[in-house]
Amino acid sequence: MGAVKTKRMPRAVREQQMLDAAVEIFGRRGYMAASMDEIAELAGVSKPLVYLYLNSKDDLFTACIRREAQALVAAVRSGIGPDQSADRQLWDGLLAFFAHTGAHPLSWSVLHLQARTHGETFAAEVTAMREEIVAFVTQLIVVAAREAHRDPDLPEREVAGLAEALVGAAESLAAWANASDSVTPRQAAATLMNFAWAGLSDLMRGNAWNPPAA
Amino acid sequence: MGAVKTKRMPRAVREQQMLDAAVEIFGRRGYMAASMDEIAELAGVSKPLVYLYLNSKDDLFTACIRREAQALVAAVRSGIGPDQSADRQLWDGLLAFFAHTGAHPLSWSVLHLQARTHGETFAAEVTAMREEIVAFVTQLIVVAAREAHRDPDLPEREVAGLAEALVGAAESLAAWANASDSVTPRQAAATLMNFAWAGLSDLMRGNAWNPPAA
Amino acid sequence: MGAVKTKRMPRAVREQQMLDAAVEIFGRRGYMAASMDEIAELAGVSKPLVYLYLNSKDDLFTACIRREAQALVAAVRSGIGPDQSADRQLWDGLLAFFAHTGAHPLSWSVLHLQARTHGETFAAEVTAMREEIVAFVTQLIVVAAREAHRDPDLPEREVAGLAEALVGAAESLAAWANASDSVTPRQAAATLMNFAWAGLSDLMRGNAWNPPAA
Amino acid sequence: MGAVKTKRMPRAVREQQMLDAAVEIFGRRGYMAASMDEIAELAGVSKPLVYLYLNSKDDLFTACIRREAQALVAAVRSGIGPDQSADRQLWDGLLAFFAHTGAHPLSWSVLHLQARTHGETFAAEVTAMREEIVAFVTQLIVVAAREAHRDPDLPEREVAGLAEALVGAAESLAAWANASDSVTPRQAAATLMNFAWAGLSDLMRGNAWNPPAA
DNA sequence: AATGAATGAGTCTTCATTCAT
DNA sequence: TATGAATGAAGACTCATTCAT
C-alpha cells in the first residue's frame, strides 16, 4: 500500500506522498493515536525527512486539513453551474459533496471528525472552509426566497440557522452513506433535497421534490 | 474547580466524582490527549484509586459514555408527552435535547465527538443510543404520515434517510448553539422544526411551522 | 480453592491460613510477581490483616521459607531410623525427601527456586536448612567409609564436595520427578542410590545397589 | 562499571552491549526485579534505544537466555575431543562446563536460576539447551556401557534418570564452586567424576577415578 | 536529498503499604 | 479481631523530535 520506494524525488512530489500517507493515518487512527513513525513508513521515507519538509506533527496535520479542505471545496464548486436555479444549484452541490466524501472517506474523516476533536487551532482551520460553504448555502436560500417573492425577508438569524441545519444534515448523511456503502451519492442527495426543500409536511401530502434527470 | 478535598467517601459517591471529572477532561481534551493524572487530580483523588474503581482508561471512558448516553436519553424521554401529536412530540423532544446538550456541553462533546473518533468499541456504545433515537424519530415520521392519510406509505429506506438527516441536523445544531451561546434551546428547536417540518419551499411561501405557547 | 470465609478465628489459625496461601502464590508466581492482594484474597482475609500478622511482604516470604524448610527437614528426619546402616539411612532419607517434595511441589518451588533467586537474605534462610542436610550426608559418608575400614580417611574437602554433589543431584531429581509425574519417589530414590552408591563403573559391570524390600 | 559513554555505534555492537548489561542485571536481580532503567543505564544508552533494538523486557530476556545458552553449549562442545573414550569425554566436558560457568557466573545465574523461575516460556528456552546436554550425557553412558560389555543394556528410563542426576549434580556443583571461590574447575570436575564414575562404594574401597594429566 | 542512531519527557498501570474505623 | 478507603513510588513502554553524516 505504501508508495513504492523510489529514491531522490523532487521535494514537491515527496511532500504530496507524505500528505497522502498522513491523511490516511490521521483519518484511520485519529490525530493523537497517529504516529509519525507509521506515517513516515507508509510514505516510504525516513522520519527526519518528514520533519525536514513538514516541520512538526502539528504542521503536518494542519497541512493535511488545508489540502483536503481545499480539495473538497473545489470539488463542490466545480459541480455547480452558476446560472442555474437555486434548488438546482443546491442539488448539484450536494451531489458533488456526497460524491467527493464517498470517494475519499479518510479525507472526510480528517475534516469532519479528527480536525474538530483536537483543539481550537485545528478546528478553526476547518471552520474556515465550513463557513464558506454555509455562506454559500445561506445566499442560496436568500436568493430562492427572493425568487419566490417572499416578503418580508426571512430574518437573518433564521436563515443562518437553516443553513447550518442543512449543512449539518448533509455532513451527517455523508457519514451515514459511507457507513452503509449501498447508499449512492444520488440517493443521499435526493433524501436531503426532499427533506430540506419540500419539508416533511409536504412529503406527507405527497409533494416530493423531484431530482433533475441524470 | 476540582472537587474540594474530602476524605473517606463511600465508593459509589467517589465513583460519580471520578466520572464527573473524566467527562470534563475527556470532553475538553479528547480521549487520547486526556491523561489519567489530570482526571484523578480534578476528581480530587489519587490515580490508584481511579484504577481501583474504574479499572482502566478504556473502561473509564466507556463508563462515561454509558452514563452520559443514558442521561441524555432520559432527559429527552422525560420531555415528551406520549399522547401528543407527532409534531408536538418532535418539538418537545428537540427542546429537551437542546436544553440538555446546552446544559452539559462537555458531556455532549464526549458523546458526539470523542466517542465516535476513537475506535469501533466506543463508537458502538454511542451508536446504540443513537439508534434508539433514530428509531423513535422514524416511528414519529411514519405515524405522522398515517395521520396525514398519506398513501401509499413512504418507502422504508426513504424514511430511514429522513430520520437520519433530522437527527444529524439536530446534532449539528446542538454544536452550533453551544458555540454561539446566544442561541437558546427554543430557537434551535424552532429552527429545526421549521426546516424539517415545513421545509424550505413552504418557508418561502410564508408557511412556517408554529411552536406551541411556552 | 480459597479458604471458606469464616470470621473471627484465633490468630494462630489465621496465620497458618495466610502462610498456606502465601506458599501457594509464591510457589506459583515467584516472589516478585506474587501480589499481596492475591495472597490476601486466597487466604480469605483483608490485606490489612495480613500486614497486622505478618508485617511485610519480606517477612511473609521469610515466614513461608522457615515453615516449609522445617517441614521438609522434619519429614526427612522422621523417615530415618538412627540405628540403621549408612546406606540404609541414606535410602530412607531420600525416600522421605522425594515423597515430601512430590506431595508439596509448591513448597518445594519456594525453597528450591524462589528463595534462592531473590536476594541473599532469603537464600541464607534456605542455606541454613541445606547445610544441615549436607552435614548429615557428610557424616553419613564418613561413617560409611570408617565402616568399610577405608584408610586413610577421605580428605575433608573431598567429602564436602561429594555430599554437595549428592544433595544437588537429589534436588535436581526432585524437580525432574515432579515434572513428569509418572516417576515415583521410590524410582527417584533408587536411581540416585545406584548412581551415588554404586557409581557408573559398577553399574556397567552389572553391580547395582539393591533397595531393601518395601 | 557501565560501558564508557561512546556515541553512535553500529546497531550490532550496541545490541551486544545491551545484552551484556542485561545478563548482568538479570543475573544479579532476577527477571522481575531487574528494571529496564538500570539495564539501559549500565549499557550506557537511553531506554528507548533498548526498546527499539530489543523490543520488550520479555524479548530482551529471551535474547539473553539464547545467547548465553549457545555460548555455554559452544564452550562445552569445543572442550571435547570426539575420538576420546567415554570417561575422558565426560571429564573434558565437565572441565569446560565448570570453567565456563565459573568465568561467567551471572550468565550461569540467568540460565540456571532466573530463566527457570519465571514462566514456562523462558524455562522452555533453557530446557532446549539442557536436553541437548542430557542427551549427550545419556549417549555417553550407553556407549560406555557397551564398551564395558555390559549385558543386557541398562533400561532406558534408568539411563535417563542417571543422566539427569549427573547433570543435576553438575549444575549444583557449579553453584557450589562459584560460591566458595577457592574451588577450581579441576577440583569440581574431579569430585564429580569420582562421585559419578567410581561411585561411593568404590571410593570407600580406595578405588578412585583418576583424572588424566593436565 | 536523505537517513541511521539516539533521547527527554510523559503515559498507563501496578504494588506494597497505611489510615480511620 | 477485622476492613473499606486511600496513596507514594516506581516500572514498562511510546512518541515527537534531533544530531551527525
CSV table of C-alpha atoms in Angstrom, one decimal, chain A residues 36-161:
chain,number,residue,atom,x,y,z
A,36,MET,CA,5.0,9.9,12.9
A,37,ASP,CA,6.7,6.6,12.5
A,38,GLU,CA,3.8,5.0,10.9
A,39,ILE,CA,3.2,8.0,8.6
A,40,ALA,CA,6.9,8.0,7.5
A,41,GLU,CA,6.8,4.3,6.8
A,42,LEU,CA,3.7,4.5,4.8
A,43,ALA,CA,5.1,7.4,2.9
A,44,GLY,CA,8.2,5.3,2.2
A,45,VAL,CA,10.6,7.8,3.7
A,46,SER,CA,12.6,8.2,6.8
A,47,LYS,CA,11.2,10.3,9.7
A,48,PRO,CA,13.8,13.0,9.5
A,49,LEU,CA,12.7,13.8,6.0
A,50,VAL,CA,9.1,14.2,7.1
A,51,TYR,CA,10.4,16.7,9.7
A,52,LEU,CA,12.6,18.4,7.2
A,53,TYR,CA,9.6,19.1,4.9
A,54,LEU,CA,6.7,19.3,7.1
A,55,ASN,CA,8.3,20.6,10.3
A,56,SER,CA,6.2,19.0,13.1
A,57,LYS,CA,3.2,16.8,13.7
A,58,ASP,CA,1.0,19.8,14.2
A,59,ASP,CA,2.1,21.4,11.0
A,60,LEU,CA,1.7,18.2,9.1
A,61,PHE,CA,-1.8,17.8,10.4
A,62,THR,CA,-2.6,21.4,9.5
A,63,ALA,CA,-1.2,20.8,6.0
A,64,CYS,CA,-3.5,17.8,5.6
A,65,ILE,CA,-6.5,19.7,6.7
A,66,ARG,CA,-5.8,22.6,4.4
A,67,ARG,CA,-5.2,20.4,1.4
A,68,GLU,CA,-8.2,18.2,2.0
A,69,ALA,CA,-10.5,21.2,2.7
A,70,GLN,CA,-9.4,22.9,-0.5
A,71,ALA,CA,-9.9,19.7,-2.5
A,72,LEU,CA,-13.4,19.3,-1.1
A,73,VAL,CA,-14.4,22.9,-1.7
A,74,ALA,CA,-13.0,22.7,-5.2
A,75,ALA,CA,-15.0,19.5,-5.9
A,76,VAL,CA,-18.2,21.1,-4.7
A,77,ARG,CA,-17.6,24.3,-6.6
A,78,SER,CA,-16.8,22.6,-9.9
A,79,GLY,CA,-20.0,20.6,-9.6
A,80,ILE,CA,-22.2,23.7,-9.6
A,81,GLY,CA,-23.4,25.6,-12.7
A,82,PRO,CA,-23.6,29.3,-11.6
A,83,ASP,CA,-26.5,30.2,-13.8
A,84,GLN,CA,-28.9,27.5,-12.5
A,85,SER,CA,-31.8,28.0,-10.3
A,86,ALA,CA,-31.3,27.9,-6.6
A,87,ASP,CA,-32.6,24.4,-6.0
A,88,ARG,CA,-30.7,23.1,-8.9
A,89,GLN,CA,-27.5,24.6,-7.6
A,90,LEU,CA,-28.2,23.1,-4.2
A,91,TRP,CA,-28.8,19.7,-5.8
A,92,ASP,CA,-25.6,19.8,-7.8
A,93,GLY,CA,-23.6,20.9,-4.9
A,94,LEU,CA,-24.9,18.1,-2.7
A,95,LEU,CA,-24.3,15.6,-5.4
A,96,ALA,CA,-20.7,16.7,-5.7
A,97,PHE,CA,-20.3,16.8,-2.0
A,98,PHE,CA,-21.5,13.3,-1.4
A,99,ALA,CA,-19.5,12.0,-4.4
A,100,HIS,CA,-16.3,13.5,-3.0
A,101,THR,CA,-16.8,12.4,0.6
A,102,GLY,CA,-17.8,9.0,-0.6
A,103,ALA,CA,-14.7,8.7,-2.8
A,104,HIS,CA,-12.3,10.0,0.0
A,105,PRO,CA,-13.7,8.7,3.3
A,106,LEU,CA,-10.4,9.1,5.2
A,107,SER,CA,-10.1,12.7,4.0
A,108,TRP,CA,-13.6,13.3,5.2
A,109,SER,CA,-12.8,11.7,8.5
A,110,VAL,CA,-9.9,14.1,8.9
A,111,LEU,CA,-12.1,17.1,8.2
A,112,HIS,CA,-15.3,16.1,9.8
A,113,LEU,CA,-14.1,14.2,12.9
A,114,GLN,CA,-10.4,14.5,13.6
A,115,ALA,CA,-9.8,18.1,13.0
A,116,ARG,CA,-12.7,19.1,15.2
A,117,THR,CA,-11.7,16.9,18.1
A,118,HIS,CA,-8.2,18.1,18.8
A,119,GLY,CA,-8.0,21.7,19.8
A,120,GLU,CA,-9.3,25.0,18.6
A,121,THR,CA,-6.4,25.6,16.3
A,122,PHE,CA,-7.2,22.7,14.0
A,123,ALA,CA,-11.0,23.2,14.3
A,124,ALA,CA,-10.5,26.8,13.2
A,125,GLU,CA,-8.8,25.5,10.0
A,126,VAL,CA,-11.9,23.5,9.1
A,127,THR,CA,-14.3,26.2,10.3
A,128,ALA,CA,-13.0,28.5,7.7
A,129,MET,CA,-14.0,26.1,5.0
A,130,ARG,CA,-17.3,25.2,6.6
A,131,GLU,CA,-18.2,28.9,6.9
A,132,GLU,CA,-17.5,29.4,3.2
A,133,ILE,CA,-20.0,26.6,2.4
A,134,VAL,CA,-22.6,27.8,5.0
A,135,ALA,CA,-22.3,31.3,3.4
A,136,PHE,CA,-22.9,29.9,0.0
A,137,VAL,CA,-25.9,28.0,1.2
A,138,THR,CA,-27.2,31.0,3.1
A,139,GLN,CA,-27.0,33.1,0.0
A,140,LEU,CA,-28.8,30.4,-2.0
A,141,ILE,CA,-31.7,30.4,0.5
A,142,VAL,CA,-31.9,34.2,0.3
A,143,VAL,CA,-32.0,34.2,-3.4
A,144,ALA,CA,-34.5,31.4,-3.5
A,145,ALA,CA,-36.7,33.3,-1.1
A,146,ARG,CA,-36.5,36.4,-3.4
A,147,GLU,CA,-37.3,34.4,-6.4
A,148,ALA,CA,-40.3,33.1,-4.6
A,149,HIS,CA,-41.3,36.8,-3.9
A,150,ARG,CA,-41.3,36.0,-0.2
A,151,ASP,CA,-41.9,39.2,1.6
A,152,PRO,CA,-40.7,40.3,4.1
A,153,ASP,CA,-37.3,38.6,4.0
A,154,LEU,CA,-36.6,35.8,6.4
A,155,PRO,CA,-34.8,37.2,9.4
A,156,GLU,CA,-31.1,36.8,9.2
A,157,ARG,CA,-30.5,34.7,12.2
A,158,GLU,CA,-33.3,32.4,11.0
A,159,VAL,CA,-31.5,31.9,7.7
A,160,ALA,CA,-28.2,31.3,9.3
A,161,GLY,CA,-29.8,28.6,11.4
